[in-house]
Tab-separated table of C-alpha atoms in Angstrom:
chain	number	residue	atom	x	y	z
A	1	UNK	CA	0.000	0.000	0.000
A	2	UNK	CA	2.957	2.346	0.602
A	3	UNK	CA	3.275	5.161	-1.940
A	4	UNK	CA	7.060	5.414	-1.671
A	5	UNK	CA	7.191	7.906	-4.556
A	6	UNK	CA	6.530	10.680	-2.058
A	7	UNK	CA	9.956	9.985	-0.554
A	8	UNK	CA	11.988	8.870	-3.575
A	9	UNK	CA	13.680	12.234	-4.183
A	10	UNK	CA	15.042	12.512	-0.678
A	11	UNK	CA	18.585	11.194	-0.881
A	12	UNK	CA	20.607	14.066	0.547
A	13	UNK	CA	19.749	13.379	4.137
A	14	UNK	CA	18.954	9.705	4.565
A	15	UNK	CA	18.218	9.872	8.281
A	16	UNK	CA	15.774	12.732	7.866
A	17	UNK	CA	14.153	10.966	4.921
A	18	UNK	CA	13.788	7.783	6.965
A	19	UNK	CA	12.249	9.717	9.854
A	20	UNK	CA	9.874	11.457	7.424
A	21	UNK	CA	8.881	8.113	5.925
A	22	UNK	CA	8.169	6.728	9.404
A	23	UNK	CA	6.164	9.867	10.250
A	24	UNK	CA	4.136	9.506	7.063
A	25	UNK	CA	3.379	5.863	7.854
A	26	UNK	CA	2.462	6.625	11.457
A	27	UNK	CA	0.222	9.561	10.464
A	28	UNK	CA	-1.524	7.441	7.850
A	29	UNK	CA	-2.073	4.619	10.340
A	30	UNK	CA	-2.985	6.605	13.458
A	31	UNK	CA	-3.810	10.200	12.476
A	32	UNK	CA	-2.540	13.203	14.408
A	33	UNK	CA	-4.762	12.805	17.443
A	34	UNK	CA	-3.501	9.318	18.232
A	35	UNK	CA	0.085	9.899	17.174
A	36	UNK	CA	2.970	9.565	19.610
A	37	UNK	CA	6.736	9.666	19.165
A	38	UNK	CA	6.605	5.986	20.198
A	39	UNK	CA	4.308	5.174	17.259
A	40	UNK	CA	6.570	7.032	14.829
A	41	UNK	CA	9.484	5.068	16.323
A	42	UNK	CA	7.575	1.833	15.674
A	43	UNK	CA	7.638	2.633	11.938
A	44	UNK	CA	11.336	3.569	12.025
A	45	UNK	CA	13.983	1.014	11.152
A	46	UNK	CA	16.837	2.869	12.853
A	47	UNK	CA	17.381	3.573	16.546
A	48	UNK	CA	14.471	5.396	18.159
A	49	UNK	CA	16.938	7.546	20.095
A	50	UNK	CA	17.683	9.274	16.785
A	51	UNK	CA	14.173	10.762	16.869
A	52	UNK	CA	14.792	12.339	20.249
A	53	UNK	CA	18.250	13.462	19.121
A	54	UNK	CA	16.819	15.363	16.150
A	55	UNK	CA	13.477	16.625	17.503
A	56	UNK	CA	12.179	18.151	20.716
A	57	UNK	CA	8.892	16.292	20.497
A	58	UNK	CA	5.957	15.294	18.362
A	59	UNK	CA	5.004	18.783	17.207
A	60	UNK	CA	8.601	19.797	16.428
A	61	UNK	CA	8.883	16.670	14.281
A	62	UNK	CA	5.542	17.245	12.563
A	63	UNK	CA	6.406	20.843	11.675
A	64	UNK	CA	9.581	19.526	10.023
A	65	UNK	CA	7.460	16.882	8.310
A	66	UNK	CA	5.263	19.624	6.817
A	67	UNK	CA	8.419	21.432	5.653
A	68	UNK	CA	9.729	18.217	4.095
A	69	UNK	CA	6.438	17.500	2.303
A	70	UNK	CA	6.455	21.007	0.848
A	71	UNK	CA	10.088	20.807	-0.331
A	72	UNK	CA	9.332	17.495	-1.924
A	73	UNK	CA	6.122	18.737	-3.551
A	74	UNK	CA	7.849	21.796	-4.982
A	75	UNK	CA	10.752	19.730	-6.348
A	76	UNK	CA	8.300	17.345	-8.020
A	77	UNK	CA	6.064	20.125	-9.395
A	78	UNK	CA	9.041	21.594	-11.293
A	79	UNK	CA	9.119	18.593	-13.620
A	80	UNK	CA	5.636	19.003	-15.123
A	81	UNK	CA	6.075	21.798	-17.632
A	82	UNK	CA	5.646	19.850	-20.872
A	83	UNK	CA	1.825	19.741	-21.186
A	84	UNK	CA	-0.411	22.545	-22.393
A	85	UNK	CA	-1.815	24.833	-19.660
A	86	UNK	CA	-5.320	23.413	-19.677
A	87	UNK	CA	-4.107	19.809	-19.299
A	88	UNK	CA	-1.660	20.918	-16.580
A	89	UNK	CA	-4.375	22.732	-14.679
A	90	UNK	CA	-6.717	19.759	-14.811
A	91	UNK	CA	-3.972	17.325	-13.808
A	92	UNK	CA	-3.087	19.531	-10.846
A	93	UNK	CA	-6.741	19.779	-9.760
A	94	UNK	CA	-7.061	15.997	-10.012
A	95	UNK	CA	-3.969	15.633	-7.884
A	96	UNK	CA	-4.950	18.044	-5.109
A	97	UNK	CA	-8.746	17.647	-5.207
A	98	UNK	CA	-9.393	14.291	-6.827
A	99	UNK	CA	-12.936	12.937	-6.701
A	100	UNK	CA	-11.844	9.455	-5.652
A	101	UNK	CA	-9.011	8.822	-3.174
A	102	UNK	CA	-7.389	5.490	-2.422
A	103	UNK	CA	-7.450	4.406	1.215
A	104	UNK	CA	-3.929	5.516	2.021
A	105	UNK	CA	-4.328	8.955	0.459
A	106	UNK	CA	-7.656	9.402	2.266
A	107	UNK	CA	-6.052	8.539	5.606
A	108	UNK	CA	-3.147	10.862	4.917
A	109	UNK	CA	-5.503	13.691	3.869
A	110	UNK	CA	-7.368	13.292	7.157
A	111	UNK	CA	-4.093	13.514	9.090
A	112	UNK	CA	-3.034	16.631	7.171
A	113	UNK	CA	-6.335	18.332	8.021
A	114	UNK	CA	-5.852	17.427	11.675
A	115	UNK	CA	-2.416	19.070	11.441
A	116	UNK	CA	-4.037	22.108	9.814
A	117	UNK	CA	-6.410	22.203	12.773
A	118	UNK	CA	-3.381	22.898	14.998
A	119	UNK	CA	-2.495	26.030	13.029
A	120	UNK	CA	-4.963	28.476	14.632
A	121	UNK	CA	-3.175	28.204	17.986
A	122	UNK	CA	0.352	27.278	16.879
A	123	UNK	CA	2.490	29.754	14.916
A	124	UNK	CA	4.935	27.100	13.635
A	125	UNK	CA	2.108	25.087	12.081
A	126	UNK	CA	0.533	28.269	10.732
A	127	UNK	CA	3.797	29.231	9.065
A	128	UNK	CA	3.956	25.847	7.327
A	129	UNK	CA	0.370	25.983	6.070
A	130	UNK	CA	0.921	29.545	4.864
A	131	UNK	CA	3.805	28.177	2.793
A	132	UNK	CA	1.852	25.140	1.571
A	133	UNK	CA	-0.927	27.459	0.404
A	134	UNK	CA	1.570	29.845	-1.191
A	135	UNK	CA	3.206	27.024	-3.163
A	136	UNK	CA	-0.097	25.705	-4.546
A	137	UNK	CA	-1.380	29.208	-5.291
A	138	UNK	CA	1.838	30.056	-7.195
A	139	UNK	CA	1.563	26.859	-9.179
A	140	UNK	CA	-2.023	27.713	-10.165
A	141	UNK	CA	-1.012	31.287	-11.027
A	142	UNK	CA	1.898	30.120	-13.219
A	143	UNK	CA	-0.330	27.778	-15.184
A	144	UNK	CA	-3.006	30.445	-15.640
A	145	UNK	CA	-0.404	33.007	-16.761
A	146	UNK	CA	0.986	30.469	-19.247
A	147	UNK	CA	-2.521	29.872	-20.619
A	148	UNK	CA	-3.081	33.590	-21.056
A	149	UNK	CA	0.322	33.957	-22.746
A	150	UNK	CA	-0.391	31.254	-25.292
A	151	UNK	CA	-3.916	32.579	-25.883
A	152	UNK	CA	-5.925	29.572	-24.693
A	153	UNK	CA	-7.134	31.292	-21.464
A	154	UNK	CA	-9.060	34.529	-21.091
A	155	UNK	CA	-7.169	37.500	-19.730
A	156	UNK	CA	-8.087	37.081	-16.045
A	157	UNK	CA	-6.024	38.174	-13.030
A	158	UNK	CA	-3.883	35.044	-12.487
A	159	UNK	CA	-3.206	35.746	-8.802
A	160	UNK	CA	-6.880	36.256	-8.038
A	161	UNK	CA	-8.093	33.226	-9.968
A	162	UNK	CA	-5.311	31.180	-8.331
A	163	UNK	CA	-6.421	32.246	-4.864
A	164	UNK	CA	-9.973	31.223	-5.723
A	165	UNK	CA	-8.872	27.791	-6.968
A	166	UNK	CA	-6.737	27.326	-3.850
A	167	UNK	CA	-9.719	28.192	-1.659
A	168	UNK	CA	-11.894	25.663	-3.450
A	169	UNK	CA	-9.222	22.983	-3.088
A	170	UNK	CA	-8.856	23.681	0.626
A	171	UNK	CA	-12.619	23.571	0.990
A	172	UNK	CA	-12.665	20.165	-0.711
A	173	UNK	CA	-9.887	18.901	1.543
A	174	UNK	CA	-11.469	19.947	4.824
A	175	UNK	CA	-14.988	18.832	3.884
A	176	UNK	CA	-13.826	15.468	2.619
A	177	UNK	CA	-12.506	14.379	6.012
A	178	UNK	CA	-14.917	16.166	8.336
A	179	UNK	CA	-18.219	15.084	6.804
A	180	UNK	CA	-20.009	11.743	6.770
A	181	UNK	CA	-21.354	12.301	3.254
A	182	UNK	CA	-17.964	12.353	1.510
A	183	UNK	CA	-17.896	16.091	1.025
A	184	UNK	CA	-19.781	16.353	-2.244
A	185	UNK	CA	-16.480	16.504	-4.093
A	186	UNK	CA	-17.950	15.373	-7.413
A	187	UNK	CA	-20.575	18.145	-7.363
A	188	UNK	CA	-17.987	20.760	-6.446
A	189	UNK	CA	-15.650	19.607	-9.211
A	190	UNK	CA	-18.467	19.627	-11.775
A	191	UNK	CA	-19.371	23.210	-10.849
A	192	UNK	CA	-15.680	24.159	-10.806
A	193	UNK	CA	-15.477	22.900	-14.398
A	194	UNK	CA	-18.344	25.271	-15.257
A	195	UNK	CA	-16.413	28.120	-13.642
A	196	UNK	CA	-13.298	27.230	-15.655
A	197	UNK	CA	-15.328	27.060	-18.876
A	198	UNK	CA	-17.036	30.377	-18.173
A	199	UNK	CA	-14.091	32.365	-16.852
A	200	UNK	CA	-10.842	30.795	-18.006
A	201	UNK	CA	-10.984	28.651	-21.127
A	202	UNK	CA	-11.348	30.212	-24.566
A	203	UNK	CA	-13.438	28.199	-27.066
A	204	UNK	CA	-13.098	24.397	-27.158
A	205	UNK	CA	-9.851	22.652	-26.339
B	1	UNK	CA	-17.385	42.899	22.662
B	2	UNK	CA	-19.976	40.205	23.410
B	3	UNK	CA	-22.274	39.373	20.510
B	4	UNK	CA	-25.156	38.236	22.697
B	5	UNK	CA	-27.471	38.033	19.673
B	6	UNK	CA	-26.128	34.523	19.050
B	7	UNK	CA	-27.859	33.425	22.240
B	8	UNK	CA	-30.914	35.666	22.366
B	9	UNK	CA	-33.374	33.103	20.981
B	10	UNK	CA	-32.565	30.446	23.555
B	11	UNK	CA	-35.192	30.827	26.244
B	12	UNK	CA	-36.642	27.331	26.425
B	13	UNK	CA	-33.796	25.854	28.386
B	14	UNK	CA	-32.088	28.569	30.391
B	15	UNK	CA	-29.446	26.360	31.950
B	16	UNK	CA	-28.377	24.948	28.626
B	17	UNK	CA	-28.358	28.449	27.111
B	18	UNK	CA	-26.208	29.718	29.981
B	19	UNK	CA	-23.775	26.821	29.546
B	20	UNK	CA	-23.643	27.484	25.805
B	21	UNK	CA	-22.976	31.180	26.430
B	22	UNK	CA	-20.122	30.284	28.810
B	23	UNK	CA	-18.744	27.816	26.259
B	24	UNK	CA	-18.851	30.457	23.540
B	25	UNK	CA	-17.015	32.932	25.755
B	26	UNK	CA	-14.411	30.366	26.806
B	27	UNK	CA	-13.841	29.215	23.209
B	28	UNK	CA	-13.466	32.800	22.023
B	29	UNK	CA	-10.992	33.571	24.825
B	30	UNK	CA	-8.946	30.367	24.854
B	31	UNK	CA	-9.615	28.405	21.647
B	32	UNK	CA	-10.206	24.650	21.640
B	33	UNK	CA	-6.635	23.619	22.307
B	34	UNK	CA	-6.428	25.518	25.582
B	35	UNK	CA	-10.001	24.919	26.669
B	36	UNK	CA	-10.839	23.064	29.864
B	37	UNK	CA	-14.100	22.438	31.695
B	38	UNK	CA	-12.612	24.651	34.427
B	39	UNK	CA	-12.274	27.562	31.974
B	40	UNK	CA	-15.852	27.101	30.763
B	41	UNK	CA	-16.872	27.062	34.438
B	42	UNK	CA	-15.030	30.358	34.958
B	43	UNK	CA	-17.374	31.994	32.425
B	44	UNK	CA	-20.471	30.414	33.981
B	45	UNK	CA	-22.501	32.304	36.548
B	46	UNK	CA	-24.221	29.230	37.988
B	47	UNK	CA	-22.704	26.339	39.925
B	48	UNK	CA	-19.883	24.601	38.076
B	49	UNK	CA	-21.193	21.252	39.252
B	50	UNK	CA	-24.053	21.743	36.777
B	51	UNK	CA	-21.542	21.335	33.947
B	52	UNK	CA	-20.476	17.947	35.240
B	53	UNK	CA	-24.086	17.021	35.873
B	54	UNK	CA	-25.064	17.674	32.253
B	55	UNK	CA	-21.929	16.617	30.351
B	56	UNK	CA	-19.398	13.803	30.492
B	57	UNK	CA	-16.521	16.087	29.645
B	58	UNK	CA	-15.175	18.797	27.386
B	59	UNK	CA	-15.839	17.021	24.092
B	60	UNK	CA	-19.348	15.948	25.071
B	61	UNK	CA	-20.118	19.570	25.947
B	62	UNK	CA	-18.564	20.896	22.734
B	63	UNK	CA	-20.538	18.497	20.552
B	64	UNK	CA	-23.705	19.809	22.220
B	65	UNK	CA	-22.405	23.339	21.657
B	66	UNK	CA	-22.108	22.626	17.928
B	67	UNK	CA	-25.674	21.256	17.967
B	68	UNK	CA	-26.895	24.370	19.787
B	69	UNK	CA	-25.130	26.711	17.364
B	70	UNK	CA	-26.734	24.913	14.421
B	71	UNK	CA	-30.244	24.998	15.944
B	72	UNK	CA	-29.790	28.686	16.627
B	73	UNK	CA	-28.447	29.394	13.138
B	74	UNK	CA	-31.316	27.551	11.491
B	75	UNK	CA	-33.918	29.329	13.601
B	76	UNK	CA	-32.390	32.703	12.709
B	77	UNK	CA	-32.008	31.895	9.004
B	78	UNK	CA	-35.770	31.267	8.739
B	79	UNK	CA	-36.498	34.962	9.284
B	80	UNK	CA	-34.681	36.324	6.231
B	81	UNK	CA	-37.071	35.586	3.395
B	82	UNK	CA	-38.128	39.135	2.521
B	83	UNK	CA	-35.262	40.235	0.243
B	84	UNK	CA	-34.782	39.322	-3.403
B	85	UNK	CA	-32.653	36.232	-4.043
B	86	UNK	CA	-29.540	38.101	-5.171
B	87	UNK	CA	-29.521	40.347	-2.093
B	88	UNK	CA	-30.160	37.320	0.131
B	89	UNK	CA	-27.315	35.378	-1.434
B	90	UNK	CA	-24.870	38.236	-1.024
B	91	UNK	CA	-25.957	38.896	2.550
B	92	UNK	CA	-25.458	35.220	3.370
B	93	UNK	CA	-22.004	35.170	1.763
B	94	UNK	CA	-21.060	38.292	3.725
B	95	UNK	CA	-22.224	36.619	6.887
B	96	UNK	CA	-20.406	33.310	6.440
B	97	UNK	CA	-17.365	34.501	4.472
B	98	UNK	CA	-17.015	38.198	5.232
B	99	UNK	CA	-13.840	39.921	4.097
B	100	UNK	CA	-13.328	41.698	7.415
B	101	UNK	CA	-14.047	40.081	10.787
B	102	UNK	CA	-14.174	41.810	14.142
B	103	UNK	CA	-11.821	40.452	16.800
B	104	UNK	CA	-14.412	38.332	18.568
B	105	UNK	CA	-15.754	36.737	15.391
B	106	UNK	CA	-12.186	36.034	14.252
B	107	UNK	CA	-11.377	34.322	17.557
B	108	UNK	CA	-14.592	32.320	17.397
B	109	UNK	CA	-13.936	31.301	13.771
B	110	UNK	CA	-10.505	30.027	14.793
B	111	UNK	CA	-12.052	27.974	17.588
B	112	UNK	CA	-14.667	26.517	15.231
B	113	UNK	CA	-11.955	25.422	12.810
B	114	UNK	CA	-10.071	23.792	15.681
B	115	UNK	CA	-13.277	21.925	16.489
B	116	UNK	CA	-13.586	20.945	12.845
B	117	UNK	CA	-10.027	19.606	13.095
B	118	UNK	CA	-11.344	17.055	15.624
B	119	UNK	CA	-13.851	15.670	13.129
B	120	UNK	CA	-11.501	13.371	11.147
B	121	UNK	CA	-10.968	11.158	14.207
B	122	UNK	CA	-14.198	11.774	16.135
B	123	UNK	CA	-17.558	10.598	14.742
B	124	UNK	CA	-19.638	12.858	17.024
B	125	UNK	CA	-17.837	15.965	15.772
B	126	UNK	CA	-18.034	14.693	12.206
B	127	UNK	CA	-21.793	14.249	12.529
B	128	UNK	CA	-22.159	17.853	13.706
B	129	UNK	CA	-20.049	19.288	10.888
B	130	UNK	CA	-21.956	17.177	8.372
B	131	UNK	CA	-25.121	18.835	9.681
B	132	UNK	CA	-23.598	22.330	9.723
B	133	UNK	CA	-22.557	21.885	6.088
B	134	UNK	CA	-25.968	20.478	5.170
B	135	UNK	CA	-27.754	23.471	6.696
B	136	UNK	CA	-25.636	26.034	4.858
B	137	UNK	CA	-25.816	24.080	1.593
B	138	UNK	CA	-29.614	23.866	1.843
B	139	UNK	CA	-29.823	27.593	2.501
B	140	UNK	CA	-27.725	28.324	-0.594
B	141	UNK	CA	-29.803	25.892	-2.662
B	142	UNK	CA	-33.100	27.456	-1.535
B	143	UNK	CA	-31.928	30.936	-2.473
B	144	UNK	CA	-30.649	29.766	-5.864
B	145	UNK	CA	-33.904	27.906	-6.572
B	146	UNK	CA	-35.873	31.050	-5.642
B	147	UNK	CA	-33.715	33.105	-8.025
B	148	UNK	CA	-34.339	30.638	-10.847
B	149	UNK	CA	-38.089	30.638	-10.087
B	150	UNK	CA	-38.375	34.411	-10.268
B	151	UNK	CA	-36.190	34.519	-13.389
B	152	UNK	CA	-33.250	36.539	-12.057
B	153	UNK	CA	-30.850	33.536	-11.958
B	154	UNK	CA	-29.819	31.260	-14.811
B	155	UNK	CA	-31.192	27.736	-14.775
B	156	UNK	CA	-28.284	26.038	-12.968
B	157	UNK	CA	-28.471	22.929	-10.790
B	158	UNK	CA	-29.193	24.518	-7.378
B	159	UNK	CA	-27.783	21.595	-5.372
B	160	UNK	CA	-24.539	21.558	-7.322
B	161	UNK	CA	-24.005	25.312	-7.255
B	162	UNK	CA	-24.843	25.286	-3.533
B	163	UNK	CA	-22.240	22.598	-2.867
B	164	UNK	CA	-19.677	24.681	-4.738
B	165	UNK	CA	-20.503	27.820	-2.731
B	166	UNK	CA	-20.326	25.829	0.498
B	167	UNK	CA	-16.910	24.487	-0.483
B	168	UNK	CA	-15.634	27.986	-1.187
B	169	UNK	CA	-16.961	29.231	2.146
B	170	UNK	CA	-15.306	26.368	4.003
B	171	UNK	CA	-12.070	27.071	2.140
B	172	UNK	CA	-12.253	30.722	3.228
B	173	UNK	CA	-12.914	29.696	6.831
B	174	UNK	CA	-10.026	27.257	7.135
B	175	UNK	CA	-7.519	29.453	5.297
B	176	UNK	CA	-8.415	32.549	7.270
B	177	UNK	CA	-7.311	31.043	10.584
B	178	UNK	CA	-4.472	28.787	9.440
B	179	UNK	CA	-2.453	31.276	7.365
B	180	UNK	CA	-0.316	34.249	8.354
B	181	UNK	CA	-1.372	36.254	5.289
B	182	UNK	CA	-5.051	36.531	6.206
B	183	UNK	CA	-6.190	33.964	3.703
B	184	UNK	CA	-6.626	36.153	0.635
B	185	UNK	CA	-10.335	36.390	1.387
B	186	UNK	CA	-10.801	39.611	-0.614
B	187	UNK	CA	-9.308	38.020	-3.750
B	188	UNK	CA	-11.409	34.890	-3.345
B	189	UNK	CA	-14.593	36.935	-2.877
B	190	UNK	CA	-13.794	39.091	-5.929
B	191	UNK	CA	-13.349	35.981	-8.074
B	192	UNK	CA	-16.458	34.427	-6.537
B	193	UNK	CA	-18.388	37.516	-7.672
B	194	UNK	CA	-17.111	36.847	-11.219
B	195	UNK	CA	-18.356	33.278	-10.922
B	196	UNK	CA	-21.774	34.488	-9.758
B	197	UNK	CA	-21.946	37.016	-12.617
B	198	UNK	CA	-20.928	34.428	-15.191
B	199	UNK	CA	-22.960	31.463	-13.986
B	200	UNK	CA	-25.830	32.647	-11.839
B	201	UNK	CA	-27.034	36.197	-12.377
B	202	UNK	CA	-29.025	37.149	-15.450
B	203	UNK	CA	-28.262	40.648	-16.798
B	204	UNK	CA	-27.796	43.525	-14.325
B	205	UNK	CA	-29.582	43.667	-11.000
């Protein structure tokens, strides 16, 4: 079940990467609320004392985990420039707000939203989610600007449209894991497609 | 600073209303993460033992608080039928995703999102947020259906457009309290207005 691709690029610091892998596995299995350093250690093939050597505690480790996930996401996002803007935009939306999630991704999404729920009262978490949002917003804005440049998108304000898409994606993410009725993702995505057709895409692609 | 209007309609059960008022005040002052039954008791003018008599603990009380807030919101929402659909929709969006929040509302919004962050691992919280989302979605859908009926809105699928609006609102709410850059609410609302103009509103109002 393990999606090791999320960790494949991390070769520079093997210990950190191994700790991040263990954190990912523990979050996916237990969620934030039931997570302990002990449970992260259970997923970790090296000495547990390394965890305590590198991190002050669970939240210190998880803030670094958020930083790691963002670095990794940004490194991976760099490699996707070959498609046309519309295909890139739709692939990105599928990736960050897909209608169907496999079990592991669903569990990990739930854990990430629990982490996000720490941000209102914890500045270190808030800083990380500010950066996660910035990265996704910039990615949307770049794609929209590219579409305008090549003439396939209407001349909208890329930053504003990107913020709107980001907001929709974050709405999908939080609803998906905090509602019993699966968050209505399909309906939201269908209406988002209407928005894209009305506001962004020129003619038929 | 106290917005007592949130509690004005609750006369049937004075003790419950007083507990809910104390919970609101404690949540606004301390947030979920730093909330204790003791701190709710500090805001409560009656005997603290009443809290323990009525509730098993902090989470049991907070789940009832979410239920109370929803009942209150639904009762209040019933009274706003007089305006035309477009004015009603914009008033509702201002109310649930306003660009500027006063200090108390901002603190309360943060606490609500912390509560929502409990929902991935707690079925009782999840049930409440499912109901909160349902209520807001139904309100949006009713307004959209009324606009279609009177001919001022295009003939969209009210349920689908309502789900999309709900998702945007929930995105605004979570971003607002989990980012250092205030969540870009103004940009999101400006783009949402473009969506409404393109998809929902017929001609000029």
